[in-house]
Coordinates of C-alpha atoms in Angstrom, one line a residue:
Chain A
M123 CA 0.2 -0.3 -0.1
T124 CA 1.7 3.4 -0.8
V125 CA 1.0 6.7 1.3
L126 CA -1.5 8.3 -1.3
E127 CA -3.8 4.9 -0.5
L128 CA -2.6 5.0 3.1
L129 CA -3.7 8.2 3.0
D130 CA -6.9 7.7 0.2
Y131 CA -8.1 4.9 2.8
A132 CA -7.7 7.3 6.2
G133 CA -9.4 10.2 4.6
V134 CA -12.4 8.1 3.9
A135 CA -12.8 6.3 7.1
V136 CA -12.6 9.8 9.2
F137 CA -15.4 11.6 6.9
A138 CA -17.0 8.5 7.7
A139 CA -16.7 8.8 11.1
T140 CA -18.0 12.4 11.1
G141 CA -21.4 11.5 9.1
A142 CA -22.2 8.8 11.6
L143 CA -21.8 11.0 14.3
S144 CA -23.7 13.5 12.8
A145 CA -26.4 10.8 12.8
S146 CA -26.0 10.1 16.4
R147 CA -26.5 13.6 17.3
K148 CA -29.7 13.1 15.3
Q149 CA -30.6 10.5 16.7
I150 CA -31.6 8.5 13.0
D151 CA -31.7 4.2 12.7
I152 CA -28.8 2.2 11.9
I153 CA -29.7 1.8 8.1
G154 CA -29.1 6.0 8.5
F155 CA -26.2 5.4 10.5
L156 CA -24.7 3.7 7.9
F157 CA -25.5 5.6 4.5
L158 CA -24.2 8.9 6.6
A159 CA -21.4 7.1 6.9
L160 CA -21.5 5.9 3.3
V161 CA -22.2 9.4 1.9
T162 CA -19.8 11.4 3.5
G163 CA -16.7 9.3 3.5
V164 CA -17.2 8.8 -0.3
G165 CA -18.4 12.0 -1.2
G166 CA -15.3 14.3 -1.4
G167 CA -13.7 11.9 -3.5
T168 CA -17.0 11.2 -5.9
L169 CA -16.5 14.8 -6.9
R170 CA -12.7 14.9 -7.5
D171 CA -13.2 11.9 -9.8
I172 CA -16.4 13.6 -11.3
I173 CA -14.5 16.6 -12.3
I174 CA -11.7 15.3 -13.6
G175 CA -13.7 12.9 -15.8
T176 CA -11.8 9.6 -14.6
L177 CA -15.2 7.2 -14.2
P178 CA -16.6 4.9 -13.3
V179 CA -15.9 6.7 -9.0
F180 CA -13.4 5.4 -7.5
W181 CA -15.3 2.8 -5.3
V182 CA -17.0 1.7 -7.8
N183 CA -13.9 -0.2 -8.9
N184 CA -13.4 -1.2 -5.4
P185 CA -16.0 -1.6 -2.7
V186 CA -13.0 -1.9 0.0
Y187 CA -13.6 1.9 0.5
I188 CA -17.5 0.6 1.0
V189 CA -16.8 -1.7 3.3
V190 CA -14.5 0.6 5.4
C191 CA -17.4 3.1 5.3
I192 CA -19.5 0.7 6.7
T193 CA -17.6 -0.7 9.4
V194 CA -16.6 2.8 10.5
G195 CA -20.0 4.0 11.2
L196 CA -21.2 0.4 12.4
I197 CA -18.1 1.5 15.3
V198 CA -19.7 4.4 16.1
F199 CA -23.1 3.4 16.0
F200 CA -22.2 1.2 19.5
T201 CA -19.5 3.7 20.8
A202 CA -20.6 7.4 20.2
H203 CA -22.5 7.4 23.9
L204 CA -18.8 7.5 25.8
V205 CA -17.4 10.6 23.9
E206 CA -18.1 13.8 26.0
S207 CA -18.8 15.9 23.3
R208 CA -19.6 14.1 19.7
Y209 CA -19.8 17.1 18.1
R210 CA -16.3 18.2 19.1
L211 CA -14.8 15.2 18.0
L212 CA -16.8 15.2 14.7
L213 CA -14.7 18.5 14.1
W214 CA -11.5 16.6 15.1
F215 CA -12.4 13.9 13.0
D216 CA -13.0 16.3 9.8
A217 CA -10.3 18.0 10.7
I218 CA -8.5 14.9 10.0
G219 CA -9.8 14.1 7.0
L220 CA -9.8 17.7 5.8
S221 CA -5.8 17.1 5.7
A222 CA -5.8 13.5 4.1
Y223 CA -8.4 14.8 1.8
C224 CA -6.8 17.8 0.5
V225 CA -3.7 16.0 -0.6
M226 CA -5.1 13.0 -2.4
G227 CA -7.1 15.5 -4.7
A228 CA -4.0 17.4 -5.4
A229 CA -2.0 14.4 -6.0
K230 CA -4.7 13.1 -8.7
G231 CA -5.6 16.8 -10.0
L232 CA -1.9 17.4 -10.6
S233 CA -1.2 13.6 -12.1
V234 CA -4.3 13.8 -14.8
T235 CA -4.1 17.6 -15.5
G236 CA -0.4 18.9 -15.0
S237 CA -1.6 21.8 -13.9
P238 CA -0.4 23.6 -10.2
I239 CA -3.8 25.8 -10.3
I240 CA -6.5 22.6 -11.2
A241 CA -4.4 20.5 -8.4
I242 CA -5.1 23.4 -5.6
V243 CA -8.9 23.7 -6.7
T244 CA -9.4 20.3 -6.7
G245 CA -7.9 19.2 -3.6
V246 CA -9.5 22.1 -1.7
M247 CA -13.0 21.4 -3.2
T248 CA -12.0 17.5 -2.6
A249 CA -11.6 18.3 0.9
S250 CA -14.5 20.4 1.7
F251 CA -17.6 18.3 -0.3
G252 CA -17.7 15.7 2.1
G253 CA -18.1 17.4 5.1
I254 CA -20.7 20.0 3.1
L255 CA -22.5 17.4 2.1
R256 CA -22.9 16.3 5.6
D257 CA -24.0 18.9 7.1
V258 CA -26.5 19.3 4.0
L259 CA -28.1 15.8 4.7
A260 CA -28.2 16.1 8.0
D261 CA -29.1 19.5 8.8
E262 CA -26.3 20.5 10.6
P263 CA -24.9 24.1 10.6
S264 CA -22.5 24.5 7.8
V265 CA -19.1 24.1 9.1
L266 CA -18.1 26.5 5.5
L267 CA -19.6 29.5 7.7
R268 CA -18.2 28.8 11.0
P269 CA -16.2 31.8 12.0
E270 CA -12.4 30.4 12.2
I271 CA -10.6 28.8 9.7
Y272 CA -11.3 25.6 7.3
I273 CA -11.4 26.3 3.6
T274 CA -7.4 27.8 4.4
A275 CA -6.6 25.0 5.8
A276 CA -7.1 23.0 3.2
L277 CA -5.9 25.4 1.0
I278 CA -2.1 25.6 2.5
G279 CA -2.2 21.9 2.2
A280 CA -3.3 21.8 -1.3
A281 CA -0.5 24.0 -2.3
A282 CA 2.3 22.6 0.0
F283 CA 1.9 19.5 -1.6
T284 CA 1.9 21.1 -5.1
V285 CA 4.8 23.0 -4.7
A286 CA 6.8 20.1 -3.0
T287 CA 5.9 17.8 -5.9
L288 CA 6.8 20.2 -7.9
A289 CA 10.2 20.8 -6.3
G290 CA 11.0 17.7 -7.3
T291 CA 10.8 15.8 -3.4
S292 CA 9.6 12.4 -3.4
L293 CA 6.3 11.6 -3.1
I294 CA 6.2 10.1 0.8
F295 CA 7.4 13.6 1.6
A296 CA 5.0 15.7 -0.6
S297 CA 1.9 14.0 0.9
V298 CA 3.5 14.1 4.6
V299 CA 4.5 17.8 4.5
G300 CA 0.4 18.6 2.9
T301 CA -1.1 16.7 5.3
L302 CA 0.9 18.0 8.0
S303 CA 0.6 22.0 7.4
A304 CA -3.9 21.1 6.4
F305 CA -3.8 19.4 10.5
V306 CA -1.7 22.1 12.4
V307 CA -3.6 25.0 10.8
R308 CA -6.8 23.5 11.3
A309 CA -6.0 22.1 14.5
G310 CA -4.7 25.6 15.4
A311 CA -8.1 26.9 14.6
L312 CA -10.2 24.6 16.8
R313 CA -8.0 24.9 19.3
F314 CA -7.6 28.5 19.7
G315 CA -10.3 29.7 17.7
W316 CA -7.7 30.9 14.9
C317 CA -9.5 32.8 12.5
F318 CA -8.5 35.6 10.0
P319 CA -10.5 39.0 10.2
V320 CA -13.1 38.4 8.8
Y321 CA -15.3 40.4 6.2
K322 CA -16.8 43.3 9.5
P323 CA -18.9 46.2 8.0
R324 CA -22.0 44.5 8.3
P325 CA -24.2 41.2 8.3
G326 CA -26.9 40.8 5.6
R327 CA -30.2 41.9 6.1
R328 CA -33.0 39.5 6.2
P329 CA -33.7 39.8 2.6
E330 CA -37.6 40.6 3.4
D331 CA -36.1 44.2 4.7
V332 CA -33.9 45.0 2.0
M333 CA -36.9 44.1 -1.6
Chain B
M76 CA -41.2 -2.1 -23.3
T77 CA -38.9 -4.6 -20.9
V78 CA -40.1 -4.5 -17.4
L79 CA -37.1 -2.5 -16.4
E80 CA -38.2 0.3 -19.1
L81 CA -41.6 0.5 -16.9
L82 CA -39.9 0.4 -13.4
D83 CA -38.0 3.6 -14.7
Y84 CA -41.1 5.4 -15.8
A85 CA -42.8 4.6 -13.4
G86 CA -40.4 5.7 -11.2
V87 CA -39.4 8.6 -13.0
A88 CA -43.4 10.1 -13.1
V89 CA -44.1 9.1 -9.4
F90 CA -41.2 11.2 -8.3
A91 CA -41.6 13.9 -10.1
A92 CA -45.3 13.9 -9.0
T93 CA -43.4 14.0 -5.7
G94 CA -41.6 17.5 -6.5
A95 CA -44.9 19.0 -8.5
L96 CA -46.3 18.7 -4.6
S97 CA -43.7 20.0 -2.9
A98 CA -43.9 23.0 -5.1
S99 CA -47.4 22.9 -4.6
R100 CA -46.7 23.3 -0.4
K101 CA -44.7 26.1 -0.7
Q102 CA -47.3 27.8 -3.6
I103 CA -44.8 28.2 -6.8
D104 CA -45.5 29.2 -10.1
I105 CA -45.9 27.0 -12.6
I106 CA -42.9 27.0 -14.4
G107 CA -41.5 26.4 -10.7
F108 CA -43.6 23.2 -10.6
L109 CA -42.3 21.9 -13.9
F110 CA -38.6 22.6 -12.7
L111 CA -39.2 20.7 -9.2
A112 CA -41.1 18.3 -10.5
L113 CA -38.5 17.6 -13.9
V114 CA -35.2 17.6 -11.1
T115 CA -36.7 15.2 -8.5
G116 CA -37.9 12.8 -11.2
V117 CA -34.7 12.3 -12.9
G118 CA -32.5 13.2 -9.8
G119 CA -32.0 9.5 -8.8
G120 CA -31.3 8.1 -12.3
T121 CA -28.9 11.3 -13.2
L122 CA -26.8 10.7 -10.0
R123 CA -26.6 7.0 -10.9
D124 CA -25.4 7.1 -14.4
I125 CA -22.8 9.9 -13.3
I126 CA -21.2 7.5 -10.4
I127 CA -21.1 4.1 -13.1
G128 CA -19.6 7.2 -15.7
T129 CA -22.5 6.2 -18.7
L130 CA -22.4 9.7 -20.2
P131 CA -24.4 11.4 -21.0
V132 CA -26.8 10.6 -18.6
F133 CA -30.1 8.9 -19.5
W134 CA -32.6 11.7 -20.4
V135 CA -30.1 13.1 -22.5
N136 CA -30.6 10.3 -24.7
N137 CA -33.9 10.1 -24.3
P138 CA -36.4 13.0 -23.7
V139 CA -39.5 11.2 -23.3
Y140 CA -38.2 11.3 -19.7
I141 CA -38.4 14.8 -19.9
V142 CA -42.5 14.9 -21.0
V143 CA -43.3 12.9 -19.0
C144 CA -42.2 15.0 -15.8
I145 CA -43.8 18.4 -17.1
T146 CA -47.0 16.1 -18.2
V147 CA -46.8 14.7 -14.5
G148 CA -46.2 18.1 -13.8
L149 CA -49.3 20.0 -15.6
I150 CA -51.5 17.5 -13.7
V151 CA -50.2 17.7 -10.2
F152 CA -50.6 21.1 -10.6
F153 CA -54.4 21.4 -11.9
T154 CA -55.1 18.4 -9.5
A155 CA -53.3 19.1 -6.3
H156 CA -55.9 21.2 -4.3
L157 CA -58.4 17.6 -4.8
V158 CA -56.0 16.1 -2.2
E159 CA -56.5 16.5 1.5
S160 CA -53.2 16.1 2.3
R161 CA -50.2 16.5 -0.2
Y162 CA -48.1 16.1 1.8
R163 CA -48.9 12.3 2.9
L164 CA -49.6 11.6 -0.9
L165 CA -46.2 12.9 -1.3
L166 CA -45.0 10.6 0.9
W167 CA -46.4 7.3 -0.7
F168 CA -45.6 8.3 -4.1
D169 CA -42.2 8.6 -2.7
A170 CA -42.4 5.2 -1.9
I171 CA -43.5 3.5 -5.0
G172 CA -40.8 6.0 -6.4
L173 CA -38.1 4.9 -4.2
S174 CA -39.2 1.1 -5.0
A175 CA -38.9 1.7 -8.7
Y176 CA -35.4 3.0 -8.6
C177 CA -33.4 0.9 -5.9
V178 CA -34.3 -1.6 -8.0
M179 CA -33.4 0.4 -11.5
G180 CA -30.5 1.7 -10.0
A181 CA -29.0 -2.1 -8.7
A182 CA -30.0 -3.4 -12.2
K183 CA -28.3 -0.9 -13.6
G184 CA -25.1 -1.8 -11.6
L185 CA -24.8 -5.0 -11.6
S186 CA -24.8 -5.2 -15.3
V187 CA -22.1 -2.5 -15.2
T188 CA -20.0 -3.3 -12.7
G189 CA -21.0 -7.3 -12.0
S190 CA -20.6 -6.1 -8.2
P191 CA -23.3 -6.9 -6.2
I192 CA -22.4 -4.6 -3.6
I193 CA -21.9 -1.9 -6.0
A194 CA -25.5 -2.9 -7.1
I195 CA -26.7 -2.9 -3.6
V196 CA -24.9 0.8 -2.8
T197 CA -25.9 2.6 -6.4
G198 CA -29.7 1.0 -5.9
V199 CA -29.7 2.9 -2.2
M200 CA -27.9 6.1 -3.6
T201 CA -30.6 6.3 -6.5
A202 CA -33.6 5.3 -5.0
S203 CA -33.2 8.1 -1.9
F204 CA -31.3 11.0 -4.2
G205 CA -34.6 12.2 -5.9
G206 CA -35.9 12.4 -2.4
I207 CA -33.2 13.9 -0.9
L208 CA -32.5 16.4 -3.3
R209 CA -36.5 17.3 -3.4
D210 CA -35.9 18.0 0.3
V211 CA -33.1 20.8 -0.2
L212 CA -34.4 22.4 -3.0
A213 CA -37.8 23.0 -1.5
D214 CA -36.6 23.7 1.4
E215 CA -38.6 20.7 3.2
P216 CA -37.6 18.3 5.8
S217 CA -35.5 15.9 5.0
V218 CA -36.9 12.7 4.8
L219 CA -34.1 11.3 5.3
L220 CA -34.0 12.5 9.0
R221 CA -37.4 11.0 9.4
P222 CA -37.7 8.7 12.3
E223 CA -39.3 5.5 10.5
I224 CA -38.0 3.6 8.3
Y225 CA -36.8 5.1 4.8
I226 CA -33.3 4.0 3.7
T227 CA -34.0 0.9 4.8
A228 CA -36.6 -0.2 2.4
A229 CA -34.2 0.7 -0.4
L230 CA -31.8 -1.5 1.0
I231 CA -34.2 -4.1 1.3
G232 CA -35.3 -3.9 -2.7
A233 CA -31.8 -3.4 -4.1
A234 CA -30.6 -6.8 -2.3
A235 CA -33.3 -8.5 -2.5
F236 CA -33.2 -7.7 -6.7
T237 CA -29.5 -8.6 -6.5
V238 CA -30.0 -11.6 -4.7
A239 CA -32.5 -12.9 -6.6
T240 CA -30.7 -11.8 -9.8
L241 CA -27.4 -13.6 -8.1
A242 CA -29.5 -17.2 -7.8
G243 CA -30.5 -16.9 -11.7
T244 CA -33.8 -16.0 -11.5
S245 CA -35.7 -14.6 -14.8
L246 CA -35.4 -10.5 -15.0
I247 CA -38.9 -9.7 -14.5
F248 CA -38.8 -11.9 -10.9
A249 CA -35.9 -10.2 -9.3
S250 CA -37.6 -6.6 -10.5
V251 CA -40.9 -7.7 -8.8
V252 CA -39.6 -9.8 -5.9
G253 CA -37.3 -6.2 -5.4
T254 CA -39.9 -3.7 -5.9
L255 CA -42.2 -5.2 -3.8
S256 CA -39.7 -5.7 -0.9
A257 CA -38.8 -2.3 -1.1
F258 CA -42.7 -0.9 -1.0
V259 CA -44.1 -3.7 1.6
V260 CA -41.1 -2.3 3.8
R261 CA -41.9 1.5 3.2
A262 CA -45.2 1.0 3.2
G263 CA -45.1 -0.9 7.1
A264 CA -43.3 2.4 8.0
L265 CA -45.6 5.2 7.1
R266 CA -48.9 3.2 8.2
F267 CA -47.8 1.9 11.2
G268 CA -44.8 3.8 12.2
W269 CA -42.2 1.3 11.3
C270 CA -39.1 2.4 12.8
F271 CA -35.9 0.3 14.1
P272 CA -34.5 1.0 17.9
V273 CA -33.2 4.2 17.2
Y274 CA -30.0 5.6 18.7
K275 CA -30.9 6.7 21.6
P276 CA -28.2 7.9 24.3
R277 CA -29.2 12.0 23.7
P278 CA -29.5 14.2 20.9
G279 CA -27.0 16.5 19.7
R280 CA -26.3 19.7 21.4
R281 CA -26.0 23.0 19.2
P282 CA -23.0 23.4 18.5
E283 CA -22.6 26.7 20.3
D284 CA -23.2 24.9 23.6
V285 CA -20.3 22.4 22.7
M286 CA -17.5 24.4 22.0
Chain C
M77 CA -12.5 35.5 -28.7
T78 CA -16.5 34.6 -30.0
V79 CA -19.8 35.3 -28.6
L80 CA -20.3 32.4 -26.8
E81 CA -16.5 32.4 -24.8
L82 CA -17.8 36.1 -24.1
L83 CA -20.7 35.0 -22.8
D84 CA -19.1 32.0 -20.6
Y85 CA -16.5 34.5 -19.0
A86 CA -19.0 36.9 -18.1
G87 CA -21.6 34.7 -16.9
V88 CA -18.9 33.0 -14.9
A89 CA -17.8 36.5 -13.4
V90 CA -21.1 37.3 -12.3
F91 CA -22.3 34.1 -10.9
A92 CA -18.2 34.6 -8.6
A93 CA -19.7 38.2 -7.3
T94 CA -22.8 36.6 -6.5
G95 CA -21.3 33.8 -4.7
A96 CA -18.8 37.1 -2.9
L97 CA -21.7 39.0 -2.2
S98 CA -23.3 35.9 -0.1
A99 CA -20.2 35.6 1.2
S100 CA -19.6 39.4 2.2
R101 CA -23.2 38.9 4.0
K102 CA -22.6 35.9 6.5
Q103 CA -19.1 37.5 7.3
I104 CA -16.9 34.8 6.5
D105 CA -13.0 35.4 5.7
I106 CA -11.3 35.6 2.5
I107 CA -10.6 32.4 1.5
G108 CA -14.5 31.3 2.3
F109 CA -14.9 34.5 0.0
L110 CA -12.4 33.0 -2.9
F111 CA -14.3 29.6 -2.4
L112 CA -18.0 30.7 -2.5
A113 CA -16.9 33.1 -5.5
L114 CA -15.6 30.0 -7.1
V115 CA -18.5 27.6 -6.5
T116 CA -21.2 29.4 -8.0
G117 CA -19.0 30.8 -10.7
V118 CA -18.1 27.8 -12.2
G119 CA -21.3 25.5 -10.3
G120 CA -23.7 25.7 -13.5
G121 CA -21.0 25.4 -16.2
T122 CA -19.5 22.0 -14.1
L123 CA -23.1 20.6 -13.9
R124 CA -23.5 21.0 -17.4
D125 CA -20.9 19.3 -18.4
I126 CA -21.2 16.1 -16.3
I127 CA -24.9 16.1 -17.8
I128 CA -23.9 16.1 -21.0
G129 CA -20.6 13.9 -20.8
T130 CA -18.3 16.5 -21.9
L131 CA -15.3 15.8 -19.3
P132 CA -13.2 16.4 -17.4
V133 CA -15.5 19.8 -17.0
F134 CA -14.4 23.2 -18.7
W135 CA -12.6 24.6 -15.6
V136 CA -9.8 22.1 -16.1
N137 CA -9.1 22.7 -19.2
N138 CA -8.6 26.3 -19.0
P139 CA -7.9 27.4 -15.7
V140 CA -8.5 31.3 -16.6
Y141 CA -12.0 30.6 -15.5
I142 CA -10.5 30.0 -11.9
V143 CA -8.3 33.3 -12.4
V144 CA -11.8 34.8 -12.8
C145 CA -13.8 34.0 -10.0
I146 CA -10.6 34.6 -7.1
T147 CA -10.2 38.0 -9.1
V148 CA -14.2 39.0 -8.8
G149 CA -13.9 37.8 -5.7
L150 CA -10.8 39.9 -4.2
I151 CA -12.7 42.6 -5.7
V152 CA -16.0 42.2 -3.9
F153 CA -14.4 41.7 -0.8
F154 CA -12.9 44.8 -0.7
T155 CA -15.8 47.2 -2.5
A156 CA -18.6 45.1 -0.7
H157 CA -19.2 47.7 2.3
L158 CA -19.1 50.5 -0.6
V159 CA -22.8 48.6 -1.8
E160 CA -25.6 50.1 -0.1
S161 CA -27.9 46.7 -0.6
R162 CA -25.8 43.7 -1.1
Y163 CA -28.9 41.4 -1.5
R164 CA -30.2 43.7 -4.4
L165 CA -27.5 44.0 -6.3
L166 CA -26.8 40.1 -5.4
L167 CA -30.4 39.5 -6.8
W168 CA -29.2 41.7 -10.5
F169 CA -26.0 40.3 -10.7
D170 CA -27.9 37.2 -10.9
A171 CA -29.8 38.1 -13.2
I172 CA -27.4 38.8 -15.6
G173 CA -25.3 35.0 -15.1
L174 CA -28.4 33.6 -15.7
S175 CA -29.6 35.3 -18.8
A176 CA -25.6 34.5 -19.7
Y177 CA -25.8 31.0 -18.7
C178 CA -29.3 30.0 -20.3
V179 CA -27.9 30.7 -23.9
M180 CA -24.3 28.6 -23.1
G181 CA -26.5 25.6 -21.6
A182 CA -28.4 25.6 -24.3
A183 CA -26.0 26.3 -27.2
K184 CA -23.7 23.2 -26.0
G185 CA -26.6 21.3 -25.4
L186 CA -27.8 21.4 -29.0
S187 CA -24.2 21.2 -30.3
V188 CA -23.3 18.0 -28.4
T189 CA -27.0 16.0 -28.8
G190 CA -29.2 17.8 -31.3
S191 CA -31.9 18.1 -30.2
P192 CA -34.2 20.7 -28.8
I193 CA -35.6 19.7 -25.9
I194 CA -32.5 18.8 -24.5
A195 CA -30.8 21.6 -25.4
I196 CA -33.5 23.6 -23.3
V197 CA -33.8 21.3 -21.0
T198 CA -29.7 22.1 -20.1
G199 CA -30.4 25.8 -20.7
V200 CA -32.3 26.2 -17.5
M201 CA -30.5 23.3 -14.9
T202 CA -27.3 25.3 -16.0
A203 CA -28.3 28.3 -15.8
S204 CA -30.4 28.3 -12.0
F205 CA -27.9 25.5 -10.7
G206 CA -25.5 28.1 -9.6
G207 CA -27.6 29.9 -7.6
I208 CA -29.1 27.1 -6.2
L209 CA -25.9 26.1 -5.1
R210 CA -25.0 29.2 -3.6
D211 CA -28.2 29.8 -1.7
V212 CA -27.8 26.0 -0.2
L213 CA -23.8 26.4 0.5
A214 CA -24.5 30.0 2.6
D215 CA -27.5 29.1 3.6
E216 CA -29.6 32.6 2.1
P217 CA -33.2 32.1 1.3
S218 CA -34.1 29.5 -2.1
V219 CA -33.9 31.9 -5.1
L220 CA -35.9 29.1 -6.4
L221 CA -38.8 29.6 -4.2
R222 CA -38.8 33.6 -4.0
P223 CA -42.3 34.4 -5.8
E224 CA -41.4 36.4 -9.0
I225 CA -40.4 34.9 -12.1
Y226 CA -36.9 33.4 -12.4
I227 CA -36.8 29.9 -13.4
T228 CA -39.1 31.4 -16.6
A229 CA -36.8 33.8 -17.5
A230 CA -33.7 30.9 -17.8
L231 CA -36.8 28.9 -19.9
I232 CA -37.9 31.8 -22.4
G233 CA -33.9 32.9 -22.9
A234 CA -33.0 28.7 -23.6
A235 CA -36.1 28.5 -26.0
A236 CA -35.6 32.2 -27.6
F237 CA -31.8 30.3 -28.1
T238 CA -32.7 27.6 -29.8
V239 CA -35.6 28.7 -31.9
A240 CA -33.4 31.5 -33.3
T241 CA -30.4 29.5 -34.0
L242 CA -32.9 25.9 -35.2
A243 CA -34.3 29.3 -38.0
G244 CA -30.8 29.5 -38.9
T245 CA -30.1 33.1 -38.0
S246 CA -26.3 33.5 -37.2
L247 CA -24.7 32.2 -33.9
I248 CA -24.1 36.0 -32.4
F249 CA -28.0 37.3 -32.8
A250 CA -29.5 33.9 -31.7
S251 CA -27.4 34.5 -28.4
V252 CA -28.0 38.5 -28.2
V253 CA -31.7 37.4 -28.2
G254 CA -31.7 34.8 -26.4
T255 CA -29.6 36.6 -23.7
L256 CA -31.9 39.9 -23.5
S257 CA -35.2 38.0 -23.7
A258 CA -34.3 36.1 -20.3
F259 CA -32.4 39.3 -18.3
V260 CA -35.6 41.4 -19.8
V261 CA -38.3 38.9 -18.4
R262 CA -36.1 38.6 -14.9
A263 CA -35.6 42.2 -15.1
G264 CA -39.4 42.9 -14.9
A265 CA -39.4 40.4 -12.1
L266 CA -37.2 42.0 -9.9
R267 CA -38.3 45.6 -10.4
F268 CA -42.1 45.4 -11.3
G269 CA -42.3 42.5 -8.9
W270 CA -43.5 40.1 -12.5
C271 CA -44.8 37.1 -11.5
F272 CA -47.1 34.1 -12.5
P273 CA -50.7 33.5 -10.9
V274 CA -49.1 31.5 -7.9
Y275 CA -50.8 28.1 -7.5
K276 CA -53.0 29.1 -4.6
P277 CA -55.2 26.7 -3.0
R278 CA -53.3 26.4 0.8
P279 CA -49.9 26.5 1.6
G280 CA -48.5 23.2 3.1
R281 CA -49.1 22.5 6.7
R282 CA -46.0 21.3 8.7
P283 CA -45.1 17.3 8.6
E284 CA -45.7 17.0 12.0
D285 CA -49.9 18.3 11.7
V286 CA -50.1 15.8 8.7
M287 CA -49.2 13.1 9.9

């Protein structure tokens, strides 16, 4: 198993765990758990494959990914009550998944298109799509709209991997650099509330008051 | 017309009806009706074709599906006021669509990949995606998060079809078995509130209270 | 640069601006701005390419689209506070994007499939998907559910372009006719509240009261 395959399974597994944790917060049944685990786990990679055009998508060619998601979903179903804060655990797993997936997305984007810009964009979209899909499906507040840094972490990870690869370092070195960069930034955001100066002027009014 | 084609048109038509019923609940205009009917009707099959990689998607090659959706949308526009509870009718049509689509998705997944696991996953995703899309677009409470059995019905139907096919029964027999299995389970859920013991420990707290 | 390329860049740029305006209303950080600008800008065309099967999607082959979205996102980040009503500006940019994209979608749908029905459906889906995606991601009230005419404008623009093309007029003439038709209808809806008689009988009850 190569380092990229390892990252891939790790990303799928932890995103599956975040989907299952969302399911537990919504108190849905076990099949709903497995469905949310599966969709969240493979969502980002599915979008990546569609955009790049490598169809059928990765898990159709290799059902092991599905087995991974279902196993993770079952584990969460039987252990989630042991966790003090499922939402906090969800955010940390999401951080790991984001870090693994931004490198995976960038690696595949770079190898198929050869363009660094496309590699970075594919990395960012891939890393964030699983979490966005989970939040829409489970009606959670979107991780995208949280105040602390999120997309930026994926951007830094994908860019670090792409730059390291173009600089001629080994695949394993570039992958580790990319994954760690993303994780450190996102972990800082979760732990210390790191954020950019946000757009301040004023929040949007409700459409009814504007029209 | 084969049994699979029949199921396909039936699934598209009843999902289109659920989209139009949602539109009527939101009191949007007739073109909005037809748009929601179309998107809900072809949504599941579109996802199926994208995942498996049989592009362009099915309705691009055969515009009859679009004519079906628009006809159904028009019928609903002029008759929805006759129905006592549009939401209940929506749920029952959704049940029929779910049953037809889980078999269609499994059949196409099986014929393209040959893998039973992929067939079942494709069946479940295909069957549930139209309804999920409708609920997101029309801002309805997600059918996925309802307490009674939903995804499970699609799972049972797709599994029954796949097992029957692998056991060597005829396509028509396997299709009928799959469709009926799914429908009986979902109908029981709607009529008698069938549900699994849900994940009980405790509902999720609001993110603000956790962080 | 042909007229279709011009329309394409224009559609992508103004949709990117609406995504960034949404981001400013939600007070998220600059990378969130650029992400929402990018996803909203290329969303409709991405769906179009997936449905028709021309993969990889257009912006993977031509990263200039990404540069356009990021530039627009930056401009909005530094100027949005100058605008009296960002939501109203968002709706007007959305109107321009809708008008450009319905023609682009119909043109590509027609050239790939040769079917006028598919051309019109692709035009409508493409034109509306960017805005729908933006509203879901940024948790804005869906433009699809607003009372005044929206989908109808895209339908009229796509139909006008398709009819003009089939009638043998030049590409530039058909494009201008299609874009202007859509824009006039949507502008009338925004300015004068044009709407169809909506589906009146009664709004939907809450699911809890029905079941």
